[in-house]
XYZ file of C-alpha atoms in Angstrom:
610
model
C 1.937 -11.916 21.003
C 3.724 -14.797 19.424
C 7.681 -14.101 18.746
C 9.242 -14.361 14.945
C 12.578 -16.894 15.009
C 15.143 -15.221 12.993
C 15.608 -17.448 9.916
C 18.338 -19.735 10.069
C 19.929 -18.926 6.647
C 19.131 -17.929 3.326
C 20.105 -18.638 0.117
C 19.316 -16.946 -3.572
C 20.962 -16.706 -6.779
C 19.784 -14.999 -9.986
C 20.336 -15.688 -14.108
C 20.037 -12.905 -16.642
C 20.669 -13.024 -19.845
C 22.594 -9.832 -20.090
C 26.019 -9.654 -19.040
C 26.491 -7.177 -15.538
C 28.482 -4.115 -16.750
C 32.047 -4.218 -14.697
C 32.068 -1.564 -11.526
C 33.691 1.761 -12.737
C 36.488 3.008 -10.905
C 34.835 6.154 -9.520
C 31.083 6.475 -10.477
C 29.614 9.066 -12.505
C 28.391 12.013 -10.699
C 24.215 12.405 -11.407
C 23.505 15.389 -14.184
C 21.537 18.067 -12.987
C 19.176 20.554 -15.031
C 17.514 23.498 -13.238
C 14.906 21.101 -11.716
C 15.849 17.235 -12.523
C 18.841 15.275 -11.063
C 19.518 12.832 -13.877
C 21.469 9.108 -12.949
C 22.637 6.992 -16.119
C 22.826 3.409 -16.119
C 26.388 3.316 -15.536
C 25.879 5.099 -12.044
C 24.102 1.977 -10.599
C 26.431 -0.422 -12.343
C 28.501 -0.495 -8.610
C 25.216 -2.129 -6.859
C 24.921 -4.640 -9.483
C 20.984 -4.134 -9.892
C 18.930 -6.985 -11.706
C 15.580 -5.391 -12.232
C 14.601 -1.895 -12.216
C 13.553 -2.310 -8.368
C 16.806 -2.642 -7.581
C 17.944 0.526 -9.413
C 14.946 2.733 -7.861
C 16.199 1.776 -4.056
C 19.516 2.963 -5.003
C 18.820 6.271 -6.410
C 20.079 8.741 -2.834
C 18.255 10.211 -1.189
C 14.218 8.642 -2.848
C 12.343 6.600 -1.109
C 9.611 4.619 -2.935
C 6.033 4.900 -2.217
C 3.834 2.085 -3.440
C 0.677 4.707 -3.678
C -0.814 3.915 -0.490
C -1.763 7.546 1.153
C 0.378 9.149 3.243
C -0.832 11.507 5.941
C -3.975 11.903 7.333
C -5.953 9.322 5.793
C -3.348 7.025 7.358
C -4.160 3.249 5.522
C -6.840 4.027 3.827
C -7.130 5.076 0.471
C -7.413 8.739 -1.131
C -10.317 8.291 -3.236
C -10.240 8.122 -7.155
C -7.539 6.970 -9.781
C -5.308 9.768 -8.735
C -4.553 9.142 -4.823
C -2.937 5.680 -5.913
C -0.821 7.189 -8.409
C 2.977 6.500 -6.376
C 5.871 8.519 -7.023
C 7.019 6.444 -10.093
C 6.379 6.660 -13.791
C 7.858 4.706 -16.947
C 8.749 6.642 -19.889
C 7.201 9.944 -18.243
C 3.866 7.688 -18.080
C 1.884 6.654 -14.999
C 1.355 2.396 -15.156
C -2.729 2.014 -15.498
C -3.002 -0.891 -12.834
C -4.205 -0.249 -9.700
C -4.158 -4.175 -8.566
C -0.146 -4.183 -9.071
C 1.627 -2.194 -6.833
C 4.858 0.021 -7.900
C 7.302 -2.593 -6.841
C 6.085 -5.143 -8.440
C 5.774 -3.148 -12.197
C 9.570 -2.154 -11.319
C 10.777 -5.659 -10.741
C 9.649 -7.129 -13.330
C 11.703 -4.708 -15.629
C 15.130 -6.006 -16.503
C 17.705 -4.036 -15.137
C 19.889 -3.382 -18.528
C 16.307 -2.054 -20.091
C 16.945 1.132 -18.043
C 18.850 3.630 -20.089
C 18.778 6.324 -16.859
C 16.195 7.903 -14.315
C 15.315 11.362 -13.535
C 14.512 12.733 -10.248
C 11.967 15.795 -11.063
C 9.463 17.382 -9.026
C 5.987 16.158 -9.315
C 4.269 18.892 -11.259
C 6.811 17.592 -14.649
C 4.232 14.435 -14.877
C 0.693 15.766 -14.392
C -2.058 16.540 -11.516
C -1.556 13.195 -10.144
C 2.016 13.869 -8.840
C 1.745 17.203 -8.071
C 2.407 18.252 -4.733
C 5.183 15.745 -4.411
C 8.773 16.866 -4.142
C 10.380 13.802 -5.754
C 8.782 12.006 -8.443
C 11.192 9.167 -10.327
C 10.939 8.780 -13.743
C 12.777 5.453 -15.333
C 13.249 5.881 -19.014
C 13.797 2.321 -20.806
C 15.771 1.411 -23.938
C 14.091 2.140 -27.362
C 16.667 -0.614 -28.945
C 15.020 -3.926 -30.369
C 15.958 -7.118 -28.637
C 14.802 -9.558 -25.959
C 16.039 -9.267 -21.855
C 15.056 -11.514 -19.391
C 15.667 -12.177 -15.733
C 14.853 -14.783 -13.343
C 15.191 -15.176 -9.659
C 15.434 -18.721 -7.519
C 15.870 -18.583 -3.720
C 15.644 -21.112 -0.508
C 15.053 -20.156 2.963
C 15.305 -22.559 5.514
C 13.599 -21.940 8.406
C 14.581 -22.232 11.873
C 12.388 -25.395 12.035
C 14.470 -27.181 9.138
C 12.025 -26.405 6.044
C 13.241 -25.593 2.894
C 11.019 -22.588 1.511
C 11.407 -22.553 -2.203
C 10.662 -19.389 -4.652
C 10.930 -18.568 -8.077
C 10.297 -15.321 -10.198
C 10.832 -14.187 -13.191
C 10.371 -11.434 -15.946
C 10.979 -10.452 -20.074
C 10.661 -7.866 -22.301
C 10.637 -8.002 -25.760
C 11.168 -4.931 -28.383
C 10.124 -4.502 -31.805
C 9.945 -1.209 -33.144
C 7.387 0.751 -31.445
C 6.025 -2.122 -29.820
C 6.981 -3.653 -26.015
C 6.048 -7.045 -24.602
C 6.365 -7.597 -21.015
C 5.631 -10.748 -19.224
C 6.139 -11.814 -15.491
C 5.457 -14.476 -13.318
C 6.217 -15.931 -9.935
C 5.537 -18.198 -7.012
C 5.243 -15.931 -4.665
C 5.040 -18.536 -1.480
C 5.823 -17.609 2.136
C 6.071 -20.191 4.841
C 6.592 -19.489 8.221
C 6.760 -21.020 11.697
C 6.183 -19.057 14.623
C 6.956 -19.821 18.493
C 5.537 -17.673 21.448
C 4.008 -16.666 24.587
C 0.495 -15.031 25.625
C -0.175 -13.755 29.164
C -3.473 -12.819 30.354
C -3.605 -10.806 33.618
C -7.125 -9.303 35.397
C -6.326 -5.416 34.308
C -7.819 -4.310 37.798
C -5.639 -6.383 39.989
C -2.941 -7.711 37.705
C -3.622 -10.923 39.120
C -2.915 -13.761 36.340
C -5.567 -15.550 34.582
C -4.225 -17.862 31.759
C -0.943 -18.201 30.192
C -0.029 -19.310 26.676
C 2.147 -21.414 25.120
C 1.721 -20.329 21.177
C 2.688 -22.549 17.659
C 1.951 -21.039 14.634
C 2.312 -22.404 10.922
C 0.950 -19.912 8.113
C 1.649 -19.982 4.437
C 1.072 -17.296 1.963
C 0.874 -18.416 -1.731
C 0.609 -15.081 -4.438
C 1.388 -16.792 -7.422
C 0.579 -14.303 -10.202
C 0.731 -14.085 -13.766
C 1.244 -10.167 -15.397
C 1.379 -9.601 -18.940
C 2.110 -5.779 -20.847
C 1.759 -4.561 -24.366
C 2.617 -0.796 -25.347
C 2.591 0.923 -28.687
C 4.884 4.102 -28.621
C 4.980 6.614 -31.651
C 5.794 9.746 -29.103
C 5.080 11.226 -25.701
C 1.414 11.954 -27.290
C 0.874 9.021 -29.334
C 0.691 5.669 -27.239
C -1.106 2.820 -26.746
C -1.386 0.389 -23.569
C -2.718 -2.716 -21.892
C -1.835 -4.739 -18.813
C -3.589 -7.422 -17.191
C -2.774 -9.650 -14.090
C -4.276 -12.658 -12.081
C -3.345 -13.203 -8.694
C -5.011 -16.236 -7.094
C -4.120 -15.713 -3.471
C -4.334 -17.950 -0.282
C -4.055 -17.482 2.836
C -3.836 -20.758 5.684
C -2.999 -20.271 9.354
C -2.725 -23.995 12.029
C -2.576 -22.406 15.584
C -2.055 -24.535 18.600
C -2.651 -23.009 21.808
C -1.464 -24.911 25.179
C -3.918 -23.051 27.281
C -2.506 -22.994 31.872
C -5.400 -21.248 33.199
C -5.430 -19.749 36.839
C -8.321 -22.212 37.887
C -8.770 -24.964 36.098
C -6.943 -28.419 33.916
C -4.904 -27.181 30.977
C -6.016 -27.243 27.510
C -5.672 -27.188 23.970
C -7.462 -24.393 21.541
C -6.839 -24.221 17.814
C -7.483 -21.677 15.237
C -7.689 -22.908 11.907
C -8.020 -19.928 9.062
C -8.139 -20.836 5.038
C -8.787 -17.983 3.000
C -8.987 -17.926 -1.098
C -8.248 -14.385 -2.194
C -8.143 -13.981 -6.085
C -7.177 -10.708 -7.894
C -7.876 -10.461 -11.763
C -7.114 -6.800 -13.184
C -7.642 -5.454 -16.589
C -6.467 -2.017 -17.930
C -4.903 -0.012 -20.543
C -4.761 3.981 -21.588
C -4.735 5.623 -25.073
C -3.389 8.942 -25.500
C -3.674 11.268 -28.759
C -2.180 14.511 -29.845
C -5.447 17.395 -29.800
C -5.128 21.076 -30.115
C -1.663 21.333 -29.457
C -1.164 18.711 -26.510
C -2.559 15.622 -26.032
C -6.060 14.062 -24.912
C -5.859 10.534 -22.869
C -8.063 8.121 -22.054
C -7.900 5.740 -19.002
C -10.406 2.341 -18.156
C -9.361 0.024 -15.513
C -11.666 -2.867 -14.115
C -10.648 -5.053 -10.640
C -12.317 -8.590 -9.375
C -11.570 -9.626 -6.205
C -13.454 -12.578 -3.938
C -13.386 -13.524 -0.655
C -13.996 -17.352 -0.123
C -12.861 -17.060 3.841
C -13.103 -19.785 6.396
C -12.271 -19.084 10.505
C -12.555 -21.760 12.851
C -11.863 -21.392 16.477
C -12.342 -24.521 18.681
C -11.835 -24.834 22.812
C -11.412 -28.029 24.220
C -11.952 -29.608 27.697
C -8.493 -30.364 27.746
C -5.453 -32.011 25.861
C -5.435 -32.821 22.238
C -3.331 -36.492 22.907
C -5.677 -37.063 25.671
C -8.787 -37.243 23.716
C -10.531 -34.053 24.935
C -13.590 -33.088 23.215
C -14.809 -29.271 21.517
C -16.470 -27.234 24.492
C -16.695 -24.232 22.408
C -15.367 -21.802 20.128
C -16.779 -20.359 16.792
C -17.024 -20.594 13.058
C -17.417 -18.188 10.489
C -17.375 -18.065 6.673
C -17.199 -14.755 4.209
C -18.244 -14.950 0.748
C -17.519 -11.770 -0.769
C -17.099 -9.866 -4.389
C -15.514 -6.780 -4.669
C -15.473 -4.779 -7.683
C -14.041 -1.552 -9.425
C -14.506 -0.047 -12.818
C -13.595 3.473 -13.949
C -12.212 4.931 -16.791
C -10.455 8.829 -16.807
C -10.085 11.168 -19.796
C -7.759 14.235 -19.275
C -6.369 16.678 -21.610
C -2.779 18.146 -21.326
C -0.958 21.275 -22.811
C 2.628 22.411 -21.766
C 1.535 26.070 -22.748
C -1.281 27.449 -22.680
C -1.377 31.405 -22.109
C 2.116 31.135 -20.543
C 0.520 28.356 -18.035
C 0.776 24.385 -18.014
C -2.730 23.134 -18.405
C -4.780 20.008 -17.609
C -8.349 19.351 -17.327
C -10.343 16.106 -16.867
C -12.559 13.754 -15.856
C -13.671 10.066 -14.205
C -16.179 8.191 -13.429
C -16.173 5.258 -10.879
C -17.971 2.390 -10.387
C -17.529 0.595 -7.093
C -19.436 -2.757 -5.421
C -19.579 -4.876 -2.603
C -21.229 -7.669 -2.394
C -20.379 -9.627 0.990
C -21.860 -12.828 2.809
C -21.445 -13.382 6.414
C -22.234 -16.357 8.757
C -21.385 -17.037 11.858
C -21.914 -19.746 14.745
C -20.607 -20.819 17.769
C -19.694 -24.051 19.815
C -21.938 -24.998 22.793
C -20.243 -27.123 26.394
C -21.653 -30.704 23.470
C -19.581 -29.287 19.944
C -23.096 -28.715 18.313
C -22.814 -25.091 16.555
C -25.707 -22.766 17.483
C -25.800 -19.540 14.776
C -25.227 -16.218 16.111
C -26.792 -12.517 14.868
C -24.834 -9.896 13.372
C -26.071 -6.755 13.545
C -24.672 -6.764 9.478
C -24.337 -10.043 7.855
C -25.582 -9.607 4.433
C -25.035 -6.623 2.285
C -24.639 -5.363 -0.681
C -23.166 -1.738 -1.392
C -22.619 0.184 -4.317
C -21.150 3.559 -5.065
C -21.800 5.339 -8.188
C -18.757 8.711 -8.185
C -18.003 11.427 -10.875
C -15.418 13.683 -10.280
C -14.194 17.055 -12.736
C -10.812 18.662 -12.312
C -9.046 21.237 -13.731
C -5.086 22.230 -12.696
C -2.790 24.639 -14.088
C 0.648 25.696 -13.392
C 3.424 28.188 -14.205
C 7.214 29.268 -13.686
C 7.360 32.202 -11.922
C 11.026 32.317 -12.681
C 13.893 30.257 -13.478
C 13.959 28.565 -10.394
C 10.396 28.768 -8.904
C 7.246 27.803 -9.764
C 3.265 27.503 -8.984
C 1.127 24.931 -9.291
C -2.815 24.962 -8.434
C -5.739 23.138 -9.027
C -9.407 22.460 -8.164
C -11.488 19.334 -7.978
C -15.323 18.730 -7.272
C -16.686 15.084 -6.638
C -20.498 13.788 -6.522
C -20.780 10.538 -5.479
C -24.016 8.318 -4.720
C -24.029 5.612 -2.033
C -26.637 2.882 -1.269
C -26.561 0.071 1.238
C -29.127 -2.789 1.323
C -29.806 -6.189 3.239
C -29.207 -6.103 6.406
C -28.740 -2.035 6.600
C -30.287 0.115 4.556
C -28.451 3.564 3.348
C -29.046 5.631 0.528
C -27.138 9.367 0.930
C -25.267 11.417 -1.829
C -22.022 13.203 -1.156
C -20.498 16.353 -2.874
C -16.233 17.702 -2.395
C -14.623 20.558 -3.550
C -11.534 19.681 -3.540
C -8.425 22.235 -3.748
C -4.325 22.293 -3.736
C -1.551 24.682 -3.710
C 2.049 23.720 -4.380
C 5.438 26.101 -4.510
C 8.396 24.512 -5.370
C 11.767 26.321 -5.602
C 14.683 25.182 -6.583
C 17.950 27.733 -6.784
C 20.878 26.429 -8.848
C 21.961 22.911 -8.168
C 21.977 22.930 -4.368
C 19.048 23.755 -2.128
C 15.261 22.547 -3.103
C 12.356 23.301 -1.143
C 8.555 22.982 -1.875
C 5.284 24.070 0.088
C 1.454 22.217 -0.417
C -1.645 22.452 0.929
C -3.934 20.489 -0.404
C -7.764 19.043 0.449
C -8.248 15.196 0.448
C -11.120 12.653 0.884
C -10.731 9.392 1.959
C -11.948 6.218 0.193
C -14.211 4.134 2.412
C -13.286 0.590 3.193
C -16.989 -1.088 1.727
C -15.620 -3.944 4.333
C -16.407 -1.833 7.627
C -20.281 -1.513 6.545
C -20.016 -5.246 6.756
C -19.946 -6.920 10.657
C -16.994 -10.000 11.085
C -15.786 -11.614 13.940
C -11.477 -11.014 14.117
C -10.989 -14.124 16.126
C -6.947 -13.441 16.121
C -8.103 -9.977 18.352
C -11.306 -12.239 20.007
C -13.287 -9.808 19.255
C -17.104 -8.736 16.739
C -16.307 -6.314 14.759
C -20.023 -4.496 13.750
C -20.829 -3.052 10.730
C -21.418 0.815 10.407
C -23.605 1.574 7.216
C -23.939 5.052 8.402
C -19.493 5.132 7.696
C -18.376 8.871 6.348
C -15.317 9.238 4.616
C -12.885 11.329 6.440
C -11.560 14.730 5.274
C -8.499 16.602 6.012
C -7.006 19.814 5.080
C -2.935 18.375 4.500
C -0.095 20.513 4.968
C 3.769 19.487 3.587
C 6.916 21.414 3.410
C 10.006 19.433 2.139
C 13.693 21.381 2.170
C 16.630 18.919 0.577
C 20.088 19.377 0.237
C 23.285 17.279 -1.928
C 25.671 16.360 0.197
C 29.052 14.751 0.024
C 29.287 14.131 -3.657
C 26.036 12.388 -4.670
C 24.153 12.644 -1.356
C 20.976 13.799 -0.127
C 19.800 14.770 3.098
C 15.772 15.935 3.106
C 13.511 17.233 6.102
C 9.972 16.700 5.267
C 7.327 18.709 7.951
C 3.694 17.960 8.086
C 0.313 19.213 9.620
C -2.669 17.439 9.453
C -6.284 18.867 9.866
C -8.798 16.142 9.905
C -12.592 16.013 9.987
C -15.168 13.105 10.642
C -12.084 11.254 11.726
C -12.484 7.415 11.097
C -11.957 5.467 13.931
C -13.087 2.463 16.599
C -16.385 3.490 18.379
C -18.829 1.441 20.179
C -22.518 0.636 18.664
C -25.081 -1.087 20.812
C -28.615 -2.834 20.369
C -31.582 0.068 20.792
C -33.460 -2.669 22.794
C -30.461 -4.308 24.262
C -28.265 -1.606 25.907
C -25.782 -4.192 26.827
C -25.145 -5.885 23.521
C -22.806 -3.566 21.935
C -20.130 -4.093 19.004
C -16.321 -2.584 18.464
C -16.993 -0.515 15.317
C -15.288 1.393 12.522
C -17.074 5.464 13.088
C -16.483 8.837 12.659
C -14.999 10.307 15.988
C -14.689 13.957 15.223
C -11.995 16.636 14.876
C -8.291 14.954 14.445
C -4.504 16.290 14.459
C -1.360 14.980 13.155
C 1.979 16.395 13.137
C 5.116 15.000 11.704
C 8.942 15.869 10.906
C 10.822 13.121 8.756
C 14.571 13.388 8.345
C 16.291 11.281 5.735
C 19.923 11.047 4.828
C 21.605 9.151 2.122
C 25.485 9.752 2.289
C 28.495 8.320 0.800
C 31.713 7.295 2.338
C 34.006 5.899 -0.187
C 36.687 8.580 2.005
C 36.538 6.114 4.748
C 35.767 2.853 2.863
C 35.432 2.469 -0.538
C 32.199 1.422 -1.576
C 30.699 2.579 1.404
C 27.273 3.622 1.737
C 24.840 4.797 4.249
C 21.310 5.700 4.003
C 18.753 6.088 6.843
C 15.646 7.954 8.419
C 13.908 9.066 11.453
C 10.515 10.365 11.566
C 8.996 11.822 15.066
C 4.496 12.407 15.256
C 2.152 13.426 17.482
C -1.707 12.550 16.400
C -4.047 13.481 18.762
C -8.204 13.150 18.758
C -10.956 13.481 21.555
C -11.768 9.709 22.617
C -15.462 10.198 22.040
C -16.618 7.971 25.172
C -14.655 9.602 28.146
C -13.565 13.042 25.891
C -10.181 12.825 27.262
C -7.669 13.566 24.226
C -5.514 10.484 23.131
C -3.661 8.725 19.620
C -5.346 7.837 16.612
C -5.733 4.482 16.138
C -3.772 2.083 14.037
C 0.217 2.501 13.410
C 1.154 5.975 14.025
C 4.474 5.225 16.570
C 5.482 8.599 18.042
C 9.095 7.900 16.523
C 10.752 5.184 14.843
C 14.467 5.095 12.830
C 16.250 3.003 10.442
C 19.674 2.567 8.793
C 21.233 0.661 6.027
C 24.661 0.171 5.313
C 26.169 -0.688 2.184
C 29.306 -1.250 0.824
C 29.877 -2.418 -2.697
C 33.442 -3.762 -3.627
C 34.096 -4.615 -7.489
C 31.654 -6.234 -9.504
């Protein structure tokens, strides 16, 4: 693998238009109600934060989760408008964009628009959040009046090039109504030096060593624009929209010593043209004594992918000529439309109440060639087993959840959900099967006084299929054909959670979160080969069976003004054991993917004066 060169330096500076408020002398311990930890504006005056990002990584003791699933279904998706939901709302309100990830909605909210944040469990905000023990909620400013922020920064890399940036974001207030606009470069530029060594894996003997240059850039420009129309908690209005047209471009020089044979040079060239346009808003209307709310969202996203791989029969400088290598192109559209409407009551027969309903529309519509070099540079076209597809997903889904406080300090939350959903492949592969869920979850949470909290979940989940893995590619970075699998399940698991958290020192936190994973049809790497062609078999995303996970996170977020002032430290550990039956020799082993068995971090902080 190619080594990263730490940077050489970095520079950055940032203009708002409001003025920082000064550092206060000792900061204001958070507020707490029976079941919300509340933190004003004034507490995260110490870290000087510009945008509301800034504020959410300094609340103690939350971490922020962009929505991707966490657990069994590892990277891929949770199905459905709900499983991307995060563990952040605005004004008590979930954002409706699914393209735009938490961290980018929080940063481009000016810091001085936050008037304070709560930190409640998840059942305060609705079936989407509940089952999770910390759920922030960022209240903004109701006054009238304009705030802006922008952000410039340089990085010079080791190599001597000057990587510029520049972001920025406004809100404007009138009345009811909120503007929000944000845009930025979003470029990424880096240089990479390394090694590759390439031993026989039955006698260790070496075969080719590698001498590895790398130059890829990342440019995610993007342009995001908000409108919302507040009268009350029951009586909004919203719209978002963003464009993101991202590119991807990758030069790789490869000074190829083989074991036998004159060195020589390989290249891999990759240009990829990734746009993202996303269009969504949510209504939501006061009906039979709590409110009624309507959700539509609608992604576009292409693929306009290029791969080249080229082997010469020897140096670049020397004139050597292509002796092979491959080329492949992806023409792809991917698109998503759904809309959700839910209805909410705080009370209903002594219970919390919601009941609802989407509908999902989901396509693929992907484009695969691919050829390879022969010993004269002519290409010669080579089969896929799934080059040309098209796949579409039709999904309804009904839920209803209610919840209810058993007492002061403890409370019950449970709910039910059944999905239908209708697949069909064609092209290459033909499908056609229907799927049906049920769906259920259980949550506890207690929470006795202002010092211990502790909640228990069980809950079912079904994974969202990656339309990509019905689709065969060749992943020249891994040198390897990835074949499609039409016949793909998505994976289900029964997920168990129990969180305990405790203040400490002051305004800290220290949380143990414990997990159990039960998964079925786990999705996985399995092998598919040619019917007529035993031989000719493909690396393939399958269902491998009956899967475990365990897991026990630890964070702590601590204070130590005592020994420093300003001091701050806040870090985690997590330790996990997944295990699965490797479906070719049956011997158990890991899942596949990134699931290290431990890994830690720290941060230290100190803040002094303003």
């Amino acid at each position: 693998m190619a080594s990263t060169p730490w940077l050489a330096g970095v520079a950055a500076f940032a203009f708002t238009t409001a003025v920082q408020a000064q550092t206060p002398a000792a900061s204001p311990p958070p507020a707490q109600a029976s079941r919300t930890t509340v933190y004003q504006s004034d507490y995260f005056a110490q870290f000087a934060p510009r945008t509301a990002l800034d504020i959410a990584q300094h609340v103690p003791g939350f971490q922020l989760d962009l929505g991707s699933t966490q657990g069994a279904t590892g990277s891929v998706d949770v199905r459905g408008f709900a499983g991307t939901a995060g563990n952040v709302v605005i004004n008590g309100s979930r954002p409706s964009s699914k393209a735009e990830t938490l961290d980018s909605t929080l940063q481009r909210i000016p810091a001085q628009q936050v008037v304070r944040v709560e930190v409640s469990p998840g059942d305060l905000f609705g079936s989407d959040y509940s089952g999770r023990s910390q759920v922030l909620n960022v209240i903004l400013s109701k006054d009238a009046g304009f705030d802006a922020d922008v952000t410039a920064s340089a990085t010079r890399r080791f190599t001597g090039y000057i990587q510029p940036n520049l972001s920025g974001s406004a809100i404007i207030r009138r009345g009811p109504s909120t503007f929000n606009f944000s845009a930025g470069l979003g470029r990424n530029k880096q240089y990479e030096e390394g090694t590759d060594t390439l031993t026989d894996p039955a006698t260790g003997d070496l075969l080719e060593f590698r001498r590895k240059h790398n130059v890829y850039e990342n440019r995610d420009p993007y342009l995001a624009a908000a409108y919302a129309l507040e009268h009350g908690a029951n009586d909004s209005y919203r719209v978002n929209v963003r464009w993101q047209p991202s590119s991807f471009d990758l030069y790789q020089r490869n000074l190829v010593t083989p074991d036998v044979g004159p060195q020589h040079d390989d290249n891999l060239y990759q240009n990829y043209k990734d746009p993202v346009f996303e269009l969504g808003g949510d209504v939501t209307r006061p009906l039979a004594g709590g409110a009624i709310k309507f959700v539509a969202l609608a992604t576009r996203r292409k693929r306009d992918d290029v791969d080249l791989s080229l082997v010469r029969n020897g140096l670049i400088e020397d004139g050597a000529t292509v002796v092979g290598g491959f080329h492949q192109t992806i023409e792809a559209q991917r698109n998503e439309t759904l809309g959700r409407l839910s209805w909410t009551r705080s009370t209903l027969l002594g219970f919390s109440f919601e009941a609802g309903a989407e509908a999902a529309y989901n396509t693929l519509d992907d484009h695969v060639t691919l050829s390879g070099f022969d010993e004269n540079g002519d290409e010669v076209p080579i089969d896929l087993p799934i080059s040309d597809a098209t796949v579409k997903e039709k999904r309804a889904e009904v839920y209803v959840n209610a919840g209810k406080n058993l007492s002061p300090h403890l409370r019950i939350d449970g709910g039910i959900n059944f999905e239908f959903s209708h697949l069909t492949v064609s092209g290459d592969a033909s499908e056609d099967r229907k799927l049906k869920f049920l769906k259920p979850s259980l949550t506890l949470d207690w929470k006795p006084g202002k010092t211990w909290h502790a909640q228990l979940s069980v809950k079912r989940t079904v994974a969202q299929l990656d339309f990509y893995d019905f689709i065969s590619s060749a992943d020249f970075s891994a040198q390897r054909i990835n074949g499609g699998n039409a016949g793909l399940q998505p994976q289900r698991a029964w997920e168990f959670r129990a969180t305990v958290d405790h203040p400490i020192l002051g305004d800290g936190l220290i949380k143990l979160d414990l997990g159990h994973d039960q998964v079925s049809l786990l999705q996985d790497r399995i092998l598919i080969c040619d019917p007529d062609h035993p031989l000719e078999c493909f690396d393939a995303p399958g269902n491998i069976g009956t899967g475990r996970r365990d897991f026990a996170a630890l964070t702590v977020d601590v204070p130590l003004s005592t020994l420093w002032s300003g001091l701050r430290v806040k870090g985690g550990a997590t330790l996990q054991r997944t295990r699965v039956d490797d479906p070719i020799d049956g011997k158990p082993r890991k899942w596949s993917g990134f699931f290290p068995a431990w890994q830690w971090n720290v941060d230290v902080r100190r803040d002094s004066g303003k």
